[in-house]
Amino acid sequence: MTEFKKLTPEELQAYKDRYVKAVTSTGREGIESFLAWLEGTDFYAAPASTKPAYHGCYEGGLLIHHLNVINIGVIKLNSFKKQLAIESITQDTINSYILAAACHDFCKVNTYKKAYLKSGEFKGEYKVEDTSGLNLGHGEKSVVMAIQSGLKLLPEELSSIRWHMGLWDAGAREDYPSGFAFKSCHGTWLGRLLSTSDYEAALLEKC
C-alpha cells in the first residue's frame, strides 16, 4: 500500500491550538462565533490542494498552510519594525494581517474529498465536490465565507483576501474591469504582504 503524508491526531491538535491562539490573540469582535463556525467545517482536517505535486495535499494541509502564511507575514512585520524602525507597524497592524491570513483560503473549506481507486485504496489525491452553491472565484468565495463566519473584518482585510492570488488571479488582467481593483489592493501593504507570504508558503510546503 502506498504511503502518503499523514499527521497524527496529536500533531493536528497542536497545529489547531496554534491557529486558535493566533486568531484569539487579535481580540477582534466575532472571534468566538468565528471559531464555533470553523468547528462545523472540515477546516482543521482538510487538504490545501488536490494533488501531491501541489502544496498541502494531505489531511491538515489547509490548516498548516494558513499557519505558515500567518507566521511568514508576522515574522516579516516584526523584522521590519525592529530592523528598519518602522513606527507605523503597530500591534493593530499585525492583528490585521493575522486575520486576513487566517481566512485567505476559506474557499477550500468543505470542498475537497478523498479520491479512491477501484480497489478502494486511497489515491493520495482529492476531488472537488463543492456543494456550497457559491459559484464564485477563489478570492471572492473566500471573502464571502469569511463574512459568513461571523468575524468582523475591515474593508482592507477583505480586499486583501479577495486579491491574495496576485497576478495569478484572472481578474488582475488589465483588460478586466476588476484590474483597477487589483492594482488598488496591491497598492496597500496588507495586499502585498498577504500575496507574497502566501506564495512563499506554498513554495516552501512543496520542498
Coordinates of N, CA and C in Angstrom, one line a residue:
M1 N 0.9 -1.2 0.0 CA 0.0 0.0 0.0 C 0.9 1.2 0.0
T2 N 0.6 2.2 -0.8 CA 1.3 3.4 -1.0 C 1.2 4.3 0.3
E3 N 2.4 4.8 0.8 CA 2.4 5.7 2.0 C 2.2 7.1 1.6
F4 N 1.3 7.8 2.2 CA 1.1 9.2 1.9 C 1.3 10.0 3.3
K5 N 1.7 11.3 3.2 CA 1.9 12.0 4.4 C 0.7 12.0 5.3
K6 N 0.9 11.8 6.5 CA -0.3 11.7 7.5 C 0.2 12.2 8.8
L7 N -0.6 13.2 9.4 CA -0.3 13.7 10.7 C -1.0 12.9 11.7
T8 N -0.4 12.8 12.9 CA -1.1 12.1 14.0 C -2.1 13.0 14.6
P9 N -3.1 12.5 15.3 CA -4.1 13.3 16.0 C -3.5 14.3 16.9
E10 N -2.4 14.0 17.5 CA -1.7 14.9 18.4 C -1.1 16.1 17.7
E11 N -0.5 15.8 16.5 CA 0.1 16.8 15.7 C -1.0 17.8 15.2
L12 N -2.1 17.2 14.7 CA -3.2 18.0 14.2 C -3.8 18.9 15.3
Q13 N -3.9 18.4 16.5 CA -4.4 19.2 17.7 C -3.4 20.3 18.0
A14 N -2.1 20.0 17.9 CA -1.1 21.1 18.2 C -1.2 22.2 17.2
Y15 N -1.4 21.9 15.9 CA -1.5 22.9 14.9 C -2.8 23.7 15.1
K16 N -3.9 23.0 15.4 CA -5.1 23.7 15.7 C -5.0 24.6 16.8
D17 N -4.4 24.2 17.9 CA -4.2 25.1 19.1 C -3.4 26.3 18.7
R18 N -2.4 26.2 17.9 CA -1.6 27.4 17.4 C -2.4 28.3 16.6
Y19 N -3.3 27.8 15.7 CA -4.2 28.6 14.9 C -5.2 29.4 15.8
V20 N -5.8 28.7 16.7 CA -6.8 29.3 17.6 C -6.1 30.4 18.4
K21 N -4.9 30.1 18.9 CA -4.2 31.1 19.7 C -3.9 32.3 18.9
A22 N -3.5 32.2 17.7 CA -3.1 33.3 16.8 C -4.3 34.2 16.6
V23 N -5.5 33.6 16.2 CA -6.6 34.5 15.9 C -7.2 35.1 17.2
T24 N -7.2 34.3 18.2 CA -7.8 34.8 19.5 C -6.9 36.0 20.0
S25 N -5.6 35.9 19.8 CA -4.8 37.0 20.3 C -5.1 38.4 19.7
T26 N -5.8 38.4 18.6 CA -6.2 39.7 18.0 C -7.3 40.4 18.8
G27 N -8.1 39.7 19.5 CA -9.1 40.3 20.3 C -10.2 40.9 19.4
R28 N -10.3 40.5 18.2 CA -11.3 41.0 17.2 C -12.7 40.6 17.6
E29 N -13.7 41.5 17.4 CA -15.1 41.1 17.6 C -15.5 40.0 16.7
G30 N -16.2 39.0 17.2 CA -16.7 37.9 16.5 C -15.8 36.7 16.5
I31 N -14.7 36.7 17.3 CA -13.8 35.6 17.4 C -14.5 34.3 17.9
E32 N -15.3 34.4 18.9 CA -16.0 33.2 19.4 C -16.9 32.6 18.4
S33 N -17.7 33.4 17.7 CA -18.6 32.8 16.7 C -17.8 32.3 15.5
F34 N -16.7 32.9 15.2 CA -15.8 32.5 14.2 C -15.3 31.1 14.4
L35 N -14.8 30.9 15.6 CA -14.2 29.6 16.0 C -15.3 28.5 16.1
A36 N -16.5 28.9 16.5 CA -17.6 28.0 16.5 C -18.0 27.6 15.1
W37 N -18.0 28.5 14.2 CA -18.3 28.3 12.8 C -17.3 27.3 12.2
L38 N -16.0 27.5 12.5 CA -15.0 26.7 12.0 C -15.2 25.2 12.4
E39 N -15.6 25.0 13.7 CA -15.8 23.7 14.2 C -16.9 22.9 13.4
G40 N -17.7 23.6 12.7 CA -18.8 23.0 11.9 C -18.3 22.7 10.5
T41 N -17.0 23.0 10.2 CA -16.5 22.7 8.9 C -15.4 21.7 9.0
D42 N -14.8 21.4 7.8 CA -13.6 20.5 7.8 C -12.3 21.2 7.8
F43 N -12.3 22.5 8.1 CA -11.1 23.3 8.0 C -9.9 22.7 8.6
Y44 N -10.0 22.2 9.8 CA -8.8 21.7 10.6 C -8.3 20.3 10.0
A45 N -9.1 19.6 9.2 CA -8.7 18.4 8.7 C -8.5 18.4 7.1
A46 N -8.9 19.4 6.5 CA -8.9 19.5 5.0 C -7.5 19.6 4.4
P47 N -7.3 19.1 3.2 CA -6.1 19.4 2.5 C -6.1 20.8 1.9
A48 N -4.9 21.2 1.5 CA -4.8 22.6 0.9 C -4.9 22.5 -0.6
S49 N -4.8 21.3 -1.2 CA -4.8 21.1 -2.7 C -5.2 19.7 -3.0
T50 N -5.4 19.4 -4.3 CA -5.9 18.2 -4.8 C -4.9 17.1 -5.1
K51 N -3.6 17.5 -5.4 CA -2.6 16.6 -5.9 C -1.3 16.7 -5.1
P52 N -0.6 15.6 -4.9 CA 0.7 15.7 -4.1 C 1.7 16.6 -4.7
A53 N 1.6 16.9 -6.0 CA 2.6 17.9 -6.6 C 2.3 19.3 -6.2
Y54 N 1.2 19.5 -5.6 CA 0.8 20.9 -5.1 C 1.1 20.9 -3.6
H55 N 0.9 22.1 -3.0 CA 1.2 22.2 -1.5 C 0.1 21.7 -0.6
G56 N 0.5 21.1 0.4 CA -0.5 20.7 1.5 C -1.5 19.7 1.1
C57 N -1.2 18.7 0.2 CA -2.1 17.7 -0.2 C -2.2 16.5 0.8
Y58 N -2.7 16.8 2.0 CA -2.8 15.8 3.0 C -3.8 16.4 4.1
E59 N -4.3 15.5 4.9 CA -5.2 15.9 5.9 C -4.5 16.9 6.9
G60 N -5.1 18.0 7.1 CA -4.5 19.1 7.9 C -3.7 20.1 7.1
G61 N -3.5 19.8 5.8 CA -2.7 20.7 5.0 C -3.2 22.1 4.9
L62 N -4.5 22.3 4.9 CA -5.1 23.6 4.8 C -4.8 24.4 6.0
L63 N -5.0 23.7 7.2 CA -4.7 24.4 8.5 C -3.2 24.8 8.5
I64 N -2.3 23.9 8.2 CA -0.9 24.2 8.2 C -0.5 25.3 7.3
H65 N -1.1 25.3 6.1 CA -0.8 26.4 5.1 C -1.2 27.8 5.7
H66 N -2.4 27.8 6.3 CA -2.8 29.1 6.9 C -1.9 29.5 8.0
L67 N -1.5 28.6 8.8 CA -0.5 28.9 9.9 C 0.8 29.4 9.3
N68 N 1.3 28.8 8.2 CA 2.5 29.2 7.6 C 2.4 30.6 7.0
V69 N 1.3 30.9 6.4 CA 1.1 32.2 5.9 C 1.1 33.3 7.0
I70 N 0.4 32.9 8.1 CA 0.4 33.8 9.2 C 1.8 34.1 9.7
N71 N 2.5 33.0 10.0 CA 3.9 33.1 10.6 C 4.8 33.9 9.7
I72 N 4.8 33.6 8.4 CA 5.8 34.3 7.5 C 5.5 35.8 7.5
G73 N 4.3 36.2 7.4 CA 3.9 37.6 7.4 C 4.3 38.3 8.7
V74 N 4.0 37.6 9.8 CA 4.2 38.2 11.2 C 5.7 38.4 11.4
I75 N 6.5 37.4 11.0 CA 8.0 37.4 11.1 C 8.5 38.6 10.3
K76 N 7.9 38.8 9.1 CA 8.4 40.0 8.3 C 8.0 41.3 9.0
L77 N 6.8 41.4 9.5 CA 6.4 42.7 10.1 C 7.2 43.0 11.3
N78 N 7.5 42.0 12.2 CA 8.3 42.2 13.4 C 9.8 42.5 13.0
S79 N 10.2 41.9 11.9 CA 11.6 42.2 11.4 C 11.7 43.7 10.9
F80 N 10.7 44.1 10.1 CA 10.6 45.4 9.6 C 10.6 46.5 10.7
K81 N 9.8 46.1 11.7 CA 9.6 47.1 12.9 C 10.9 47.2 13.7
K82 N 11.6 46.1 13.9 CA 12.8 46.1 14.7 C 14.0 46.6 13.9
Q83 N 14.2 46.0 12.7 CA 15.4 46.3 11.9 C 15.4 47.7 11.2
L84 N 14.2 48.0 10.7 CA 14.0 49.3 10.0 C 13.4 50.4 10.8
A85 N 13.0 50.1 12.0 CA 12.4 51.1 12.9 C 11.2 51.7 12.2
I86 N 10.3 50.9 11.7 CA 9.1 51.5 11.0 C 8.0 51.6 12.1
E87 N 7.8 52.8 12.6 CA 6.9 53.1 13.7 C 5.4 52.8 13.3
S88 N 5.1 52.8 12.1 CA 3.7 52.6 11.7 C 3.2 51.2 11.8
I89 N 4.2 50.3 12.1 CA 3.8 48.9 12.3 C 3.5 48.7 13.8
T90 N 2.2 48.7 14.1 CA 1.7 48.5 15.4 C 1.1 47.2 15.7
Q91 N 0.7 46.9 16.9 CA 0.0 45.6 17.1 C -1.3 45.5 16.3
D92 N -1.9 46.6 16.1 CA -3.1 46.6 15.2 C -2.8 46.2 13.8
T93 N -1.6 46.6 13.3 CA -1.1 46.2 12.0 C -1.0 44.7 11.9
I94 N -0.3 44.2 12.9 CA 0.0 42.7 13.0 C -1.3 42.0 13.1
N95 N -2.2 42.4 13.9 CA -3.5 41.8 14.1 C -4.3 41.7 12.8
S96 N -4.3 42.8 12.1 CA -5.0 42.9 10.8 C -4.4 41.9 9.8
Y97 N -3.1 41.7 9.8 CA -2.5 40.7 8.9 C -2.9 39.3 9.3
I98 N -2.8 39.0 10.6 CA -3.1 37.7 11.1 C -4.5 37.3 10.7
L99 N -5.5 38.2 10.8 CA -6.9 37.8 10.5 C -7.1 37.6 9.0
A100 N -6.5 38.4 8.2 CA -6.6 38.3 6.7 C -5.9 36.9 6.3
A101 N -4.8 36.7 6.9 CA -4.1 35.4 6.5 C -4.8 34.2 7.0
A102 N -5.5 34.3 8.2 CA -6.2 33.2 8.8 C -7.5 32.8 8.0
C103 N -7.9 33.7 7.0 CA -9.1 33.4 6.3 C -8.9 33.3 4.8
H104 N -7.7 33.5 4.3 CA -7.4 33.8 2.9 C -7.8 32.6 1.9
D105 N -7.8 31.4 2.4 CA -8.1 30.2 1.5 C -9.4 29.5 2.0
F106 N -10.3 30.2 2.6 CA -11.5 29.6 3.1 C -12.4 29.0 1.9
C107 N -12.1 29.4 0.7 CA -12.8 28.8 -0.5 C -12.6 27.3 -0.6
K108 N -11.6 26.8 0.1 CA -11.3 25.4 0.0 C -12.0 24.5 1.1
V109 N -12.6 25.2 2.0 CA -13.3 24.6 3.2 C -14.5 23.8 2.6
N110 N -14.7 22.5 3.1 CA -15.8 21.7 2.7 C -15.9 21.4 1.2
T111 N -14.7 21.4 0.6 CA -14.7 21.2 -0.9 C -13.9 20.0 -1.4
Y112 N -12.9 19.6 -0.7 CA -12.1 18.5 -1.2 C -12.4 17.2 -0.6
K113 N -12.7 16.2 -1.4 CA -13.0 14.8 -0.9 C -12.0 13.8 -1.4
K114 N -11.7 12.8 -0.6 CA -10.7 11.8 -1.0 C -11.1 11.1 -2.2
A115 N -10.1 10.8 -3.1 CA -10.3 10.1 -4.3 C -9.8 8.6 -4.1
Y116 N -10.5 7.7 -4.5 CA -10.1 6.3 -4.3 C -10.0 5.5 -5.6
L117 N -9.1 4.5 -5.6 CA -9.0 3.6 -6.8 C -10.2 2.6 -6.7
K118 N -10.3 1.8 -7.8 CA -11.4 0.9 -7.8 C -11.3 -0.2 -6.7
S119 N -10.0 -0.4 -6.3 CA -9.8 -1.4 -5.3 C -10.2 -0.8 -3.9
G120 N -10.5 0.4 -3.8 CA -10.9 1.1 -2.6 C -9.7 1.7 -1.9
E121 N -8.5 1.7 -2.5 CA -7.3 2.3 -1.9 C -7.3 3.8 -2.2
F122 N -6.9 4.5 -1.2 CA -6.9 6.0 -1.3 C -5.7 6.4 -2.3
K123 N -6.0 7.2 -3.3 CA -5.1 7.5 -4.3 C -4.0 8.6 -3.9
G124 N -4.3 9.2 -2.7 CA -3.4 10.2 -2.3 C -3.7 11.6 -3.0
E125 N -4.9 11.6 -3.6 CA -5.4 12.8 -4.3 C -6.8 13.1 -3.8
Y126 N -7.3 14.3 -4.1 CA -8.6 14.7 -3.7 C -9.4 15.2 -4.9
K127 N -10.7 15.1 -4.9 CA -11.5 15.6 -5.9 C -12.4 16.7 -5.4
V128 N -12.8 17.6 -6.3 CA -13.5 18.8 -5.9 C -15.0 18.4 -5.9
E129 N -15.7 18.6 -4.7 CA -17.1 18.4 -4.6 C -17.7 19.6 -3.8
D130 N -17.9 20.7 -4.5 CA -18.3 21.9 -3.8 C -19.8 22.0 -3.8
T131 N -20.4 21.8 -2.6 CA -21.9 21.8 -2.5 C -22.3 23.1 -1.9
S132 N -21.5 24.1 -1.8 CA -21.8 25.4 -1.1 C -22.8 26.2 -1.9
G133 N -22.8 26.0 -3.2 CA -23.7 26.9 -4.0 C -23.1 28.2 -4.3
L134 N -21.9 28.4 -3.8 CA -21.2 29.7 -4.1 C -20.3 29.5 -5.3
N135 N -20.9 29.7 -6.4 CA -20.2 29.6 -7.7 C -19.4 30.9 -8.0
L136 N -18.4 31.1 -7.2 CA -17.6 32.3 -7.3 C -16.1 31.9 -7.5
G137 N -15.3 32.9 -7.7 CA -13.9 32.6 -7.9 C -13.2 32.4 -6.6
H138 N -11.9 32.1 -6.6 CA -11.1 31.7 -5.4 C -11.2 32.8 -4.4
G139 N -10.8 34.0 -4.7 CA -10.8 35.1 -3.7 C -12.1 35.5 -3.3
E140 N -13.1 35.6 -4.3 CA -14.4 36.1 -4.0 C -15.1 35.1 -3.0
K141 N -15.0 33.8 -3.2 CA -15.6 32.8 -2.3 C -15.0 32.9 -0.9
S142 N -13.7 33.1 -0.8 CA -13.0 33.2 0.5 C -13.6 34.4 1.2
V143 N -13.8 35.5 0.6 CA -14.3 36.7 1.2 C -15.7 36.4 1.7
V144 N -16.6 35.8 0.9 CA -18.0 35.5 1.3 C -18.0 34.6 2.5
M145 N -17.2 33.6 2.5 CA -17.1 32.6 3.6 C -16.6 33.2 4.9
A146 N -15.6 34.1 4.7 CA -15.1 34.8 5.9 C -16.1 35.7 6.5
I147 N -17.0 36.3 5.7 CA -18.1 37.1 6.2 C -19.1 36.2 6.9
Q148 N -19.4 35.1 6.3 CA -20.4 34.2 6.8 C -19.9 33.6 8.2
S149 N -18.6 33.6 8.4 CA -18.1 33.0 9.6 C -18.4 33.8 10.9
G150 N -18.8 35.1 10.7 CA -19.2 35.9 11.8 C -18.0 36.8 12.3
L151 N -16.9 36.7 11.7 CA -15.7 37.5 12.0 C -15.9 38.9 11.5
K152 N -15.6 39.9 12.3 CA -15.7 41.3 11.8 C -14.4 41.8 11.2
L153 N -14.4 41.7 9.9 CA -13.2 42.1 9.1 C -13.3 43.5 8.6
L154 N -12.2 44.2 8.5 CA -12.1 45.5 7.9 C -12.1 45.5 6.4
P155 N -12.5 46.5 5.7 CA -12.5 46.6 4.3 C -11.2 46.2 3.6
E156 N -10.1 46.7 4.2 CA -8.8 46.4 3.6 C -8.4 44.9 3.8
E157 N -8.9 44.3 4.9 CA -8.6 42.9 5.1 C -9.4 42.1 4.1
L158 N -10.7 42.4 3.8 CA -11.5 41.7 2.8 C -10.9 41.9 1.4
S159 N -10.4 43.1 1.1 CA -9.8 43.3 -0.2 C -8.6 42.5 -0.4
S160 N -7.8 42.3 0.7 CA -6.5 41.6 0.6 C -6.8 40.1 0.4
I161 N -7.9 39.6 1.1 CA -8.3 38.2 0.9 C -8.7 38.0 -0.6
R162 N -9.5 38.9 -1.1 CA -10.0 38.8 -2.4 C -8.9 38.7 -3.4
W163 N -7.8 39.5 -3.3 CA -6.8 39.6 -4.3 C -5.5 38.9 -3.9
H164 N -5.5 38.0 -2.9 CA -4.3 37.4 -2.4 C -3.6 36.5 -3.5
M165 N -4.3 36.1 -4.5 CA -3.7 35.3 -5.6 C -2.8 36.2 -6.5
G166 N -2.8 37.5 -6.3 CA -2.0 38.4 -7.1 C -2.2 38.2 -8.6
L167 N -1.1 38.2 -9.3 CA -1.2 38.1 -10.8 C -1.7 36.8 -11.3
W168 N -1.8 35.8 -10.4 CA -2.4 34.5 -10.8 C -3.9 34.6 -10.9
D169 N -4.5 35.6 -10.4 CA -5.9 35.8 -10.5 C -6.3 36.4 -11.8
A170 N -7.2 35.7 -12.5 CA -7.6 36.2 -13.9 C -8.1 37.6 -13.8
G171 N -8.8 38.0 -12.7 CA -9.3 39.3 -12.6 C -8.3 40.4 -12.5
A172 N -7.0 40.0 -12.4 CA -5.9 41.0 -12.2 C -5.5 41.6 -13.6
R173 N -6.0 40.9 -14.7 CA -5.6 41.4 -16.0 C -6.1 42.8 -16.3
E174 N -5.3 43.6 -16.9 CA -5.7 45.0 -17.2 C -6.9 45.1 -18.0
D175 N -7.2 44.1 -18.9 CA -8.4 44.3 -19.7 C -9.7 43.9 -19.0
Y176 N -9.6 43.4 -17.7 CA -10.7 43.1 -16.9 C -11.2 44.3 -16.2
P177 N -12.5 44.5 -16.0 CA -12.9 45.7 -15.3 C -12.4 45.7 -13.8
S178 N -12.1 44.5 -13.3 CA -11.6 44.4 -11.9 C -10.1 44.6 -11.8
G179 N -9.4 44.9 -13.0 CA -8.0 45.1 -12.9 C -7.6 46.3 -12.1
F180 N -8.5 47.3 -12.1 CA -8.2 48.5 -11.3 C -8.3 48.2 -9.8
A181 N -9.3 47.3 -9.4 CA -9.4 46.9 -8.0 C -8.2 46.2 -7.5
F182 N -7.7 45.3 -8.4 CA -6.5 44.6 -8.0 C -5.3 45.5 -7.8
K183 N -5.1 46.5 -8.7 CA -4.0 47.4 -8.5 C -4.2 48.3 -7.3
S184 N -5.4 48.6 -6.9 CA -5.6 49.4 -5.7 C -5.3 48.6 -4.5
C185 N -5.7 47.3 -4.5 CA -5.4 46.4 -3.3 C -3.9 46.2 -3.2
H186 N -3.2 46.0 -4.3 CA -1.7 45.8 -4.2 C -0.9 47.0 -4.0
G187 N -1.7 48.2 -3.9 CA -1.0 49.4 -3.6 C -1.0 49.5 -2.0
T188 N -1.5 48.6 -1.3 CA -1.5 48.6 0.1 C -0.5 47.6 0.7
W189 N 0.0 47.9 1.9 CA 1.0 47.0 2.5 C 0.3 45.6 2.7
L190 N -0.9 45.6 3.2 CA -1.6 44.3 3.5 C -1.8 43.5 2.3
G191 N -2.2 44.1 1.2 CA -2.4 43.3 0.0 C -1.1 42.7 -0.5
R192 N -0.1 43.4 -0.5 CA 1.2 42.9 -1.0 C 1.8 41.8 -0.1
L193 N 1.7 42.1 1.2 CA 2.3 41.2 2.2 C 1.5 39.8 2.2
L194 N 0.2 39.8 2.1 CA -0.6 38.6 2.1 C -0.3 37.8 0.9
S195 N -0.2 38.5 -0.3 CA 0.0 37.8 -1.5 C 1.4 37.2 -1.6
T196 N 2.4 37.9 -1.2 CA 3.8 37.4 -1.2 C 4.0 36.3 -0.2
S197 N 3.4 36.4 1.0 CA 3.6 35.4 2.0 C 2.9 34.1 1.7
D198 N 1.8 34.2 1.0 CA 1.0 33.1 0.6 C 1.8 32.3 -0.5
Y199 N 2.4 33.0 -1.4 CA 3.2 32.4 -2.4 C 4.5 31.7 -1.8
E200 N 5.1 32.4 -0.9 CA 6.3 31.8 -0.3 C 6.0 30.6 0.5
A201 N 4.8 30.6 1.2 CA 4.4 29.4 2.0 C 4.1 28.2 1.1
A202 N 3.5 28.5 0.0 CA 3.1 27.4 -1.0 C 4.4 26.8 -1.5
L203 N 5.4 27.6 -1.8 CA 6.7 27.1 -2.4 C 7.4 26.2 -1.3
L204 N 7.5 26.7 -0.1 CA 8.2 26.0 1.0 C 7.5 24.7 1.3
E205 N 6.2 24.7 1.2 CA 5.5 23.5 1.6 C 5.6 22.4 0.6
K206 N 6.2 22.7 -0.6 CA 6.4 21.7 -1.6 C 7.8 21.1 -1.6
C207 N 8.7 21.7 -0.7 CA 10.1 21.3 -0.6 C 10.2 20.0 0.1

